[in-house]
PDB file of C-alpha atoms in Angstrom:
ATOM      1  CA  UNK J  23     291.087 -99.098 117.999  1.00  0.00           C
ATOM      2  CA  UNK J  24     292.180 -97.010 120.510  1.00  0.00           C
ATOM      3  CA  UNK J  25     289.689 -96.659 123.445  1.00  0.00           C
ATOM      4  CA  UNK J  26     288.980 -95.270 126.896  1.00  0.00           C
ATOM      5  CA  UNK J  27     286.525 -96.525 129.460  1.00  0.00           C
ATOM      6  CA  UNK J  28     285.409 -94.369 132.754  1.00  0.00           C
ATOM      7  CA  UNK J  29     284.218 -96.502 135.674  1.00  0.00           C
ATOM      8  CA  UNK J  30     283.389 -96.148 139.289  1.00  0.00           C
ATOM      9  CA  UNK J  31     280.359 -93.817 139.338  1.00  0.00           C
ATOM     10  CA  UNK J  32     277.701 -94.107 141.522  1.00  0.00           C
ATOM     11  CA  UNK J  33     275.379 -92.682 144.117  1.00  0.00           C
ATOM     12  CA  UNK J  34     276.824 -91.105 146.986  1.00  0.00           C
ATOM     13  CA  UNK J  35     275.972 -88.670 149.716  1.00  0.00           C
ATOM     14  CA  UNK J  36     277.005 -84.923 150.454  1.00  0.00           C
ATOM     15  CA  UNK J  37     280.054 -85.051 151.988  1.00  0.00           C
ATOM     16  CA  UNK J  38     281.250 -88.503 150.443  1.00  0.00           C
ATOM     17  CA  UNK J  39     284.175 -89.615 148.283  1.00  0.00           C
ATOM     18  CA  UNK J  40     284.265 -91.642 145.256  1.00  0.00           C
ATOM     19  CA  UNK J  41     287.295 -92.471 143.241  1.00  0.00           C
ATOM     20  CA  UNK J  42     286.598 -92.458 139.500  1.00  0.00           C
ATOM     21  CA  UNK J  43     288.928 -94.912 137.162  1.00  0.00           C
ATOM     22  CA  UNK J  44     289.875 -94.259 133.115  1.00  0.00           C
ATOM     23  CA  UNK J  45     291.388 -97.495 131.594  1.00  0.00           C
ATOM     24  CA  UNK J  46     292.640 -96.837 127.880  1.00  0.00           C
ATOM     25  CA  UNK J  47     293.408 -99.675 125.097  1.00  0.00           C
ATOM     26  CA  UNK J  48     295.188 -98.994 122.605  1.00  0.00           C
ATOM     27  CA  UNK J  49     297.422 -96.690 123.995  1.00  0.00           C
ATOM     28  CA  UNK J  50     299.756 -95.647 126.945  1.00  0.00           C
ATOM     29  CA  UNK J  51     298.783 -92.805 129.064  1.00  0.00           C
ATOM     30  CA  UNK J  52     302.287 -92.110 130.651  1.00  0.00           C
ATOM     31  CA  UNK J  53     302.502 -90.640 126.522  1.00  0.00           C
ATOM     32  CA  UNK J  54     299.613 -88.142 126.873  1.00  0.00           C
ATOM     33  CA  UNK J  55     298.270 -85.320 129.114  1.00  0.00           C
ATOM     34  CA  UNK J  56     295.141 -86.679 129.873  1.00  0.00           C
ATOM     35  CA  UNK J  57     291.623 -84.270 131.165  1.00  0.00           C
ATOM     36  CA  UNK J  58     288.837 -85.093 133.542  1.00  0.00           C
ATOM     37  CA  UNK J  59     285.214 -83.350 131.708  1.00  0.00           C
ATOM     38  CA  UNK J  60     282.365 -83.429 133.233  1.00  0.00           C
ATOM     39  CA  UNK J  61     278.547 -82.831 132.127  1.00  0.00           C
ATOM     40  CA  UNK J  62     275.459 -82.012 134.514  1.00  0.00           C
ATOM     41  CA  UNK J  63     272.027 -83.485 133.090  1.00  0.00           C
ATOM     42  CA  UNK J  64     270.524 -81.424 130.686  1.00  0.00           C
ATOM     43  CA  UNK J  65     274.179 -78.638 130.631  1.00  0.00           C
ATOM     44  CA  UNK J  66     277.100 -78.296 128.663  1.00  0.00           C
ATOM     45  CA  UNK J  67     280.595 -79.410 128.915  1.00  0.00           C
ATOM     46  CA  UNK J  68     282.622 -78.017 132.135  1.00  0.00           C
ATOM     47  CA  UNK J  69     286.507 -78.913 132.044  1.00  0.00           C
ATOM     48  CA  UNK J  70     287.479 -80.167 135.227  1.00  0.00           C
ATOM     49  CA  UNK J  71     291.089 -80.840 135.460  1.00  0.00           C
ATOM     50  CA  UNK J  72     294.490 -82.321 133.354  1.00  0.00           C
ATOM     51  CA  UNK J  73     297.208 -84.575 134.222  1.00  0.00           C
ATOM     52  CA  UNK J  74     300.037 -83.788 132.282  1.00  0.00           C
ATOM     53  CA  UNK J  75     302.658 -86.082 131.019  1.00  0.00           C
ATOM     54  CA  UNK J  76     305.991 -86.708 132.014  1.00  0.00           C
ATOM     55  CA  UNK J  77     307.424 -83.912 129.602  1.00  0.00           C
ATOM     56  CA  UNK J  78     305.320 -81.587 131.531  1.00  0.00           C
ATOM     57  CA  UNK J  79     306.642 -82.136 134.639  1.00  0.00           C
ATOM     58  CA  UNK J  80     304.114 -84.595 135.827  1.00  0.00           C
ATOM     59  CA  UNK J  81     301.917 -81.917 137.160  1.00  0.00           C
ATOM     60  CA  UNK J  82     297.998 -81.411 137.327  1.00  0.00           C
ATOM     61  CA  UNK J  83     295.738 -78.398 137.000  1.00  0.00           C
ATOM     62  CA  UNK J  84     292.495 -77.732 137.705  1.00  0.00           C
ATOM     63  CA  UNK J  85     289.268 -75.912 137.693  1.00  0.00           C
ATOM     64  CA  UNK J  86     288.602 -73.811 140.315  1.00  0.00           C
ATOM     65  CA  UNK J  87     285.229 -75.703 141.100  1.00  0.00           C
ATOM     66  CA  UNK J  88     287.191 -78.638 142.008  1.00  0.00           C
ATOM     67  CA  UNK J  89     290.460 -77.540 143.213  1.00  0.00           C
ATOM     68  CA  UNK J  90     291.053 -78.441 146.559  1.00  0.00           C
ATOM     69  CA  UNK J  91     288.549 -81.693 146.765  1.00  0.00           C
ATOM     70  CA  UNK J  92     289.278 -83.082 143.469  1.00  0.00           C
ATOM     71  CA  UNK J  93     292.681 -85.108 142.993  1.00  0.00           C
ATOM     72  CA  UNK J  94     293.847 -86.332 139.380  1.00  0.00           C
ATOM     73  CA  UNK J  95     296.817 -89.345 139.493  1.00  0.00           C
ATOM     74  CA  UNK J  96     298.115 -91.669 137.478  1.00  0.00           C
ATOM     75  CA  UNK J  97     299.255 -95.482 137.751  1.00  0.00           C
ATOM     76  CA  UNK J  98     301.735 -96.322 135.059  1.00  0.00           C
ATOM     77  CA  UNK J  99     302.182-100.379 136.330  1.00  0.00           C
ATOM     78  CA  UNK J 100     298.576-100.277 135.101  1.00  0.00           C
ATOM     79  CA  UNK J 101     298.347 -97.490 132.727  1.00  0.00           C
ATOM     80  CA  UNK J 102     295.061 -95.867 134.424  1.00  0.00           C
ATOM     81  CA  UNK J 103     293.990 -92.151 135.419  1.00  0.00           C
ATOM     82  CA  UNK J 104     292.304 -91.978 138.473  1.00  0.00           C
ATOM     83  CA  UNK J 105     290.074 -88.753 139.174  1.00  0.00           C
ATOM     84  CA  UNK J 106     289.408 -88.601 143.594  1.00  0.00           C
ATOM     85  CA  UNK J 107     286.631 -86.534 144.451  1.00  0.00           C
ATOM     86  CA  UNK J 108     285.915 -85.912 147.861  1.00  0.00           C
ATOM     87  CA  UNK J 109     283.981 -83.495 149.954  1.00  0.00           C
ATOM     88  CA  UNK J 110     281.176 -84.013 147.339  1.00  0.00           C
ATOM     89  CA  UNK J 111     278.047 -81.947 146.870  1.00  0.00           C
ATOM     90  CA  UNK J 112     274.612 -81.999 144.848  1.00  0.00           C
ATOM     91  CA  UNK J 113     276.438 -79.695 141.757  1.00  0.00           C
ATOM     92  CA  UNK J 114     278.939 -82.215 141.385  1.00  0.00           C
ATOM     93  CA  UNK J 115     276.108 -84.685 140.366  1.00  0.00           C
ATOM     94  CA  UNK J 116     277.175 -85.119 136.179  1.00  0.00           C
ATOM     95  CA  UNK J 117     278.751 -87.520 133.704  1.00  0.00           C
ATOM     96  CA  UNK J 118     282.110 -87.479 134.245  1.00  0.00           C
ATOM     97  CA  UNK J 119     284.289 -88.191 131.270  1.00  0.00           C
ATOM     98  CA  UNK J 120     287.784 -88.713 130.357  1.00  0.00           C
ATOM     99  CA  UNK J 121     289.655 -87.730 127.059  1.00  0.00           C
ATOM    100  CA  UNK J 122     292.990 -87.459 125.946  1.00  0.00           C
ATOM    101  CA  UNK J 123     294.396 -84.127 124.782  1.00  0.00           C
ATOM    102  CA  UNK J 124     295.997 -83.615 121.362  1.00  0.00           C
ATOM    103  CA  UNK J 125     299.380 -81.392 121.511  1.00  0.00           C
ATOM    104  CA  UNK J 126     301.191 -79.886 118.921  1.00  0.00           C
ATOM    105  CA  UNK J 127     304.812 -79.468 118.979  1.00  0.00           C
ATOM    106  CA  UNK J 128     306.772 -77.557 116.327  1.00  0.00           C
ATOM    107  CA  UNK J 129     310.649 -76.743 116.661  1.00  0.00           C
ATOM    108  CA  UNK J 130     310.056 -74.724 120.250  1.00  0.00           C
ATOM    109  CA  UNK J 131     306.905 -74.711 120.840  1.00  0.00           C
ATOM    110  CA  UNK J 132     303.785 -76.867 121.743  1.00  0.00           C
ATOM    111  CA  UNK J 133     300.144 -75.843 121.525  1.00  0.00           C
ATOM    112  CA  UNK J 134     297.490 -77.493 122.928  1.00  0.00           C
ATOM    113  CA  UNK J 135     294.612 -78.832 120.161  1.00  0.00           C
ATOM    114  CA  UNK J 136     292.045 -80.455 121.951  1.00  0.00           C
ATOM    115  CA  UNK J 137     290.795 -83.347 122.995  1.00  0.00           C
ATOM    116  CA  UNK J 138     291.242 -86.526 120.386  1.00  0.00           C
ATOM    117  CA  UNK J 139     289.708 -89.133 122.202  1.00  0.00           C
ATOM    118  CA  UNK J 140     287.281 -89.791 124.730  1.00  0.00           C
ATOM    119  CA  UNK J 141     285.254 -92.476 127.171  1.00  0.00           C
ATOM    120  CA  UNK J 142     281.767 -93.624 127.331  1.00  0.00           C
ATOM    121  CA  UNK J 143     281.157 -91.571 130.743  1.00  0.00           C
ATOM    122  CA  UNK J 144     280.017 -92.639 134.021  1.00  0.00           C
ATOM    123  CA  UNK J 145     277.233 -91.202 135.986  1.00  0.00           C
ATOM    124  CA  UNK J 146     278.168 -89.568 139.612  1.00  0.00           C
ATOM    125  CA  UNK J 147     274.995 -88.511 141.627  1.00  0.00           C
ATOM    126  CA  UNK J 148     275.685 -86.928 144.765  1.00  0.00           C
ATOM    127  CA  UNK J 149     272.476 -87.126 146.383  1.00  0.00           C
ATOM    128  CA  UNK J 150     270.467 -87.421 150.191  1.00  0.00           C
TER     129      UNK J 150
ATOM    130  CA  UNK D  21     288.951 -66.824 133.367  1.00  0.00           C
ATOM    131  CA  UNK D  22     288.220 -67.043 129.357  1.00  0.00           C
ATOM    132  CA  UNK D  23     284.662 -66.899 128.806  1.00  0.00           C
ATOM    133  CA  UNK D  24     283.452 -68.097 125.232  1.00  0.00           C
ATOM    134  CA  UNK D  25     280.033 -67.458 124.173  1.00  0.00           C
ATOM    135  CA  UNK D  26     278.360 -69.423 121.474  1.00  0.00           C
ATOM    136  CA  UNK D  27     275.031 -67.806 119.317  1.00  0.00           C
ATOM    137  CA  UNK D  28     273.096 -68.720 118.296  1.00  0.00           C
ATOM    138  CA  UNK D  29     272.358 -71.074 121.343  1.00  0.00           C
ATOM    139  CA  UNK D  30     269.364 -72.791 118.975  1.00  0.00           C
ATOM    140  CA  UNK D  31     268.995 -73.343 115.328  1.00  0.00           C
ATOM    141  CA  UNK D  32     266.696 -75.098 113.522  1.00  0.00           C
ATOM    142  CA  UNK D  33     267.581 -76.030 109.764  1.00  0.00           C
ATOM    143  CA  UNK D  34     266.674 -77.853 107.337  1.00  0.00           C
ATOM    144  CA  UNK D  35     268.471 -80.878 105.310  1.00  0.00           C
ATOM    145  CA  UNK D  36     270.635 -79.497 102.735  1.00  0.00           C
ATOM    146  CA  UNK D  37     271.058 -75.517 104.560  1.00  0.00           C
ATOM    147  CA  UNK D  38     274.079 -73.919 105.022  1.00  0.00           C
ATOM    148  CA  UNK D  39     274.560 -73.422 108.723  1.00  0.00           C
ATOM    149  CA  UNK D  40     276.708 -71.218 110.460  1.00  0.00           C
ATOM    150  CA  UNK D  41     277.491 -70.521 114.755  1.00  0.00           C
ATOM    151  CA  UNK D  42     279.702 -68.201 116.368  1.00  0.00           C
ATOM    152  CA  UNK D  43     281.769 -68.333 119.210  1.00  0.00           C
ATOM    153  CA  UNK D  44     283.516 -65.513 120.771  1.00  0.00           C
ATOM    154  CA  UNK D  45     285.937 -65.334 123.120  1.00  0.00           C
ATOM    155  CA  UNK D  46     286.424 -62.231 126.342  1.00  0.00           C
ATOM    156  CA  UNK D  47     289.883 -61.782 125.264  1.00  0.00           C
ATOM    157  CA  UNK D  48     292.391 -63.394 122.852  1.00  0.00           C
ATOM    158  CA  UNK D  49     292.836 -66.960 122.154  1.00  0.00           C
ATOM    159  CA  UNK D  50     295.367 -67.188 118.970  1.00  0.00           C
ATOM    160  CA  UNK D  51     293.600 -69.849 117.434  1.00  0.00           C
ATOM    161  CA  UNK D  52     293.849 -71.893 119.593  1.00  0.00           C
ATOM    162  CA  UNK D  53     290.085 -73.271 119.618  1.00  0.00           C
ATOM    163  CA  UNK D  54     288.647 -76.317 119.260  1.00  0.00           C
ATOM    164  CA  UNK D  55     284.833 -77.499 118.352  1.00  0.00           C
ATOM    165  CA  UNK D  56     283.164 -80.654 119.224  1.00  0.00           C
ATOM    166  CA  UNK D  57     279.558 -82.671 118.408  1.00  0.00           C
ATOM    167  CA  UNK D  58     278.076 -84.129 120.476  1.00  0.00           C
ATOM    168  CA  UNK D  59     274.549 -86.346 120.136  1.00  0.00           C
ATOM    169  CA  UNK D  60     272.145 -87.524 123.142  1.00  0.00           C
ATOM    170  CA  UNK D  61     273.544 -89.988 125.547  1.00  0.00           C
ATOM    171  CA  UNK D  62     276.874 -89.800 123.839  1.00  0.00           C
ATOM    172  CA  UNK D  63     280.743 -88.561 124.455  1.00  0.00           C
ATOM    173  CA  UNK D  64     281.465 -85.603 122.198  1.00  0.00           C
ATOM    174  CA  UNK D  65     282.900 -86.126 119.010  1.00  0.00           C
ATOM    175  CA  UNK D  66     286.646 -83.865 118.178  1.00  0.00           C
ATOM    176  CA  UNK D  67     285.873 -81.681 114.820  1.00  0.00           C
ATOM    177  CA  UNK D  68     288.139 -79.135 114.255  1.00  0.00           C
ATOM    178  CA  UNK D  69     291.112 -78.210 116.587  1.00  0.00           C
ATOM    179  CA  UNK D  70     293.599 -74.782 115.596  1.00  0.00           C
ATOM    180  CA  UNK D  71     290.238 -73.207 114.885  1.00  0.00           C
ATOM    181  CA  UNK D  72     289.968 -74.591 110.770  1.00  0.00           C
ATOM    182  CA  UNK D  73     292.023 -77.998 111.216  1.00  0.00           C
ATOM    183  CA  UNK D  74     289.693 -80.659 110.467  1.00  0.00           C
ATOM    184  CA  UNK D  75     290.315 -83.591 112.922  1.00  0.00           C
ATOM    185  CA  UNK D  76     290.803 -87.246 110.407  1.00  0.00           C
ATOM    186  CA  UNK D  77     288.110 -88.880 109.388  1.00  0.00           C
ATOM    187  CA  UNK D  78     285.928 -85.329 109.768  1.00  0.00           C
ATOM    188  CA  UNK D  79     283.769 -84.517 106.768  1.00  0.00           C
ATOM    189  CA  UNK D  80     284.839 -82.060 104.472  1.00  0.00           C
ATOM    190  CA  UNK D  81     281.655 -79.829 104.341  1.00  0.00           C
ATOM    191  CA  UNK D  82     282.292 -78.884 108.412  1.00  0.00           C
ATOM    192  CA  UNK D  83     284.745 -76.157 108.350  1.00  0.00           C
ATOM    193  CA  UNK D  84     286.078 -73.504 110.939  1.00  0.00           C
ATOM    194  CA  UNK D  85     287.453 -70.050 110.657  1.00  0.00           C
ATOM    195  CA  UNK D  86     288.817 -67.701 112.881  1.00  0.00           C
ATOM    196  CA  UNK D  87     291.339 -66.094 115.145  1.00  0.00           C
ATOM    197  CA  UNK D  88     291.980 -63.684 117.942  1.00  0.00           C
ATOM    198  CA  UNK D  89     288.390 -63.488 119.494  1.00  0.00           C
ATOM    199  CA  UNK D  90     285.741 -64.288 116.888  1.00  0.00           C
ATOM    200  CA  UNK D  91     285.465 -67.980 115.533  1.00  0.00           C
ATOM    201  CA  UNK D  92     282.827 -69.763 113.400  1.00  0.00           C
ATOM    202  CA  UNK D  93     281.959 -73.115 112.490  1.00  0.00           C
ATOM    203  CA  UNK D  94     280.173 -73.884 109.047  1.00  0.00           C
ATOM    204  CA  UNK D  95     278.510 -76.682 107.584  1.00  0.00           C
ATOM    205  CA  UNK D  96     277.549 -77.102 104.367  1.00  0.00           C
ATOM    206  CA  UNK D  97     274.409 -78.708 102.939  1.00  0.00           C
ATOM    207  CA  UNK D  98     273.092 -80.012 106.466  1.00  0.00           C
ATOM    208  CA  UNK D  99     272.826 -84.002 107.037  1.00  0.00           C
ATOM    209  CA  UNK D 100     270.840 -86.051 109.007  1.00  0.00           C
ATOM    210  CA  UNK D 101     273.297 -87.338 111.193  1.00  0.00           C
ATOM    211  CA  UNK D 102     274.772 -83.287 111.963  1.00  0.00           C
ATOM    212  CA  UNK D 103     271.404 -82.506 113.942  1.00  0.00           C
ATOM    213  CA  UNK D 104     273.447 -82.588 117.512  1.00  0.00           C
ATOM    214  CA  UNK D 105     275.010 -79.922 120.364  1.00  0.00           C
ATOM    215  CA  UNK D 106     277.874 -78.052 119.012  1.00  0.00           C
ATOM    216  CA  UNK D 107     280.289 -76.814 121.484  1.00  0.00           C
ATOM    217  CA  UNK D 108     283.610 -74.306 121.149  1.00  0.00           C
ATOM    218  CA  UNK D 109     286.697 -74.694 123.648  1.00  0.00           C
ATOM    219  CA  UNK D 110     289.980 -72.898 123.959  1.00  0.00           C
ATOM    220  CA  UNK D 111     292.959 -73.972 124.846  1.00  0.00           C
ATOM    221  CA  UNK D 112     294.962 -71.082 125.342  1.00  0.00           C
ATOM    222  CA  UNK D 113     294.947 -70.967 128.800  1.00  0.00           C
ATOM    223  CA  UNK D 114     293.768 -72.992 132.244  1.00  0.00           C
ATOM    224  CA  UNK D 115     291.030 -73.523 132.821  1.00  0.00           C
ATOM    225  CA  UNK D 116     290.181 -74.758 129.055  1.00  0.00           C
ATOM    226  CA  UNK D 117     286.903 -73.581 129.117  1.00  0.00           C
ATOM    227  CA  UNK D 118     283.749 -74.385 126.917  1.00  0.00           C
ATOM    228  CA  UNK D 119     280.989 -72.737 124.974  1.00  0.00           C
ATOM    229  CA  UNK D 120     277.561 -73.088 126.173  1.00  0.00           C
ATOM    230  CA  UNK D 121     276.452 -75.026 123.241  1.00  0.00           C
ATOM    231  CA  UNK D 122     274.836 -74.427 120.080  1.00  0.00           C
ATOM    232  CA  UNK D 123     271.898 -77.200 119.325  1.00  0.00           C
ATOM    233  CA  UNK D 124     270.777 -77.766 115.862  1.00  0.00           C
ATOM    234  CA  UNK D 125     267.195 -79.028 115.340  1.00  0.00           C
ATOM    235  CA  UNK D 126     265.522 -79.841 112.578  1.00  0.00           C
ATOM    236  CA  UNK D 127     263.138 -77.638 111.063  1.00  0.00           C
TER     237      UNK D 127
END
């Protein structure tokens, strides 16, 4: 069964960092774009940010809520997605999740679907 | 940005009712849209992606329709275990924003 599991939340103060960790079974990530989703207690789902595979260029993109404090990377030698947050503040207190996005590819085009597959969460609380 | 906007943000139904929410998006979005469930204390589920594609292992009476700007998702003869948060995504563009959730209660 294919799984991922989010860890490294915690409590931290305005102004910290904290480095968040995915770790999949079951599959490879260097073969998927992978996204960053985060949830404030009691809200909805707010996208926060994708790292795309190697057959799209490698890059990232991001919300603009994030961009700028929030870094997405990627160790292949032990197939896990990192998410860095720094320069943290009270709104960025949420479950933070992890998913892998479904693409579509036809004969010159790919779409993007969704995302197939996601983690437990883990809890960030940026608080005093 | 693409804004989507979900209505009815609340619905309560009963077991066996035909249900129905909306999501609609500030400017076009192919079909490129996705929906998700999502219960308490848990990860959101995939449903539907290309806006009526029902993701494997989904149960036949959820279906989605849609295109352009106006999507809906359906389900037929309510269960139990479909009383949950109900959210819409596109993915036509960064940043692949979400709905603000439709919750279905029971009545």
């Amino acid at each position: 069964e294919v799984q991922l599991v989010e860890s490294g939340g915690g409590l931290v103060q305005p102004g910290g960092s904290l480095r968040l960790s995915c770790i999949p079974s079951g599959l490879t990530l260097r073969d998927y774009d992978m996204d960053w989703v985060r949830q404030a207690p009691g809200k909805g789902l707010e996208w926060i940010g994708r790292y795309r595979n190697k057959g799209n260029s490698l890059t990232t993109e991001y919300a603009a809520s994030v961009k700028g404090r929030f870094t997405i990377s990627r160790d292949d030698s032990k197939n896990s997605l990192y998410l860095q947050m720094n320069s943290l503040n009270t709104e960025d207190t949420a479950v933070y999740y992890c998913a892998r996005g479904k693409i579509r590819c036809g004969s010159t085009n790919c779409w993007n679907d969704g995302f197939d597959i996601w983690g437990q969460g883990t809890m960030v609380t940026v608080s005093p | 940005d693409i804004q989507l906007t979900q209505s009815p943000s609340f619905l309560s139904a009963s077991i066996g009712d035909r249900v129905t929410i909306t999501c609609r998006a500030s400017q076009g979005i192919n079909t490129l849209l996705a929906w998700y469930q999502q219960k308490p204390g848990k990860a959101p589920r995939f449903l539907i992606y290309a806006a009526s594609t029902l993701q494997s292992g989904v149960p036949s009476r959820f279906s989605g329709s849609g295109s352009g700007t106006e999507f809906t998702l359906t389900i037929t003869s309510l269960q139990p275990e479909d009383f949950a948060t109900y959210y819409c995504q596109q993915l036509n563009s960064y940043p692949f924003t979400f709905g603000g959730g439709t919750t279905v209660e029971i009545k």
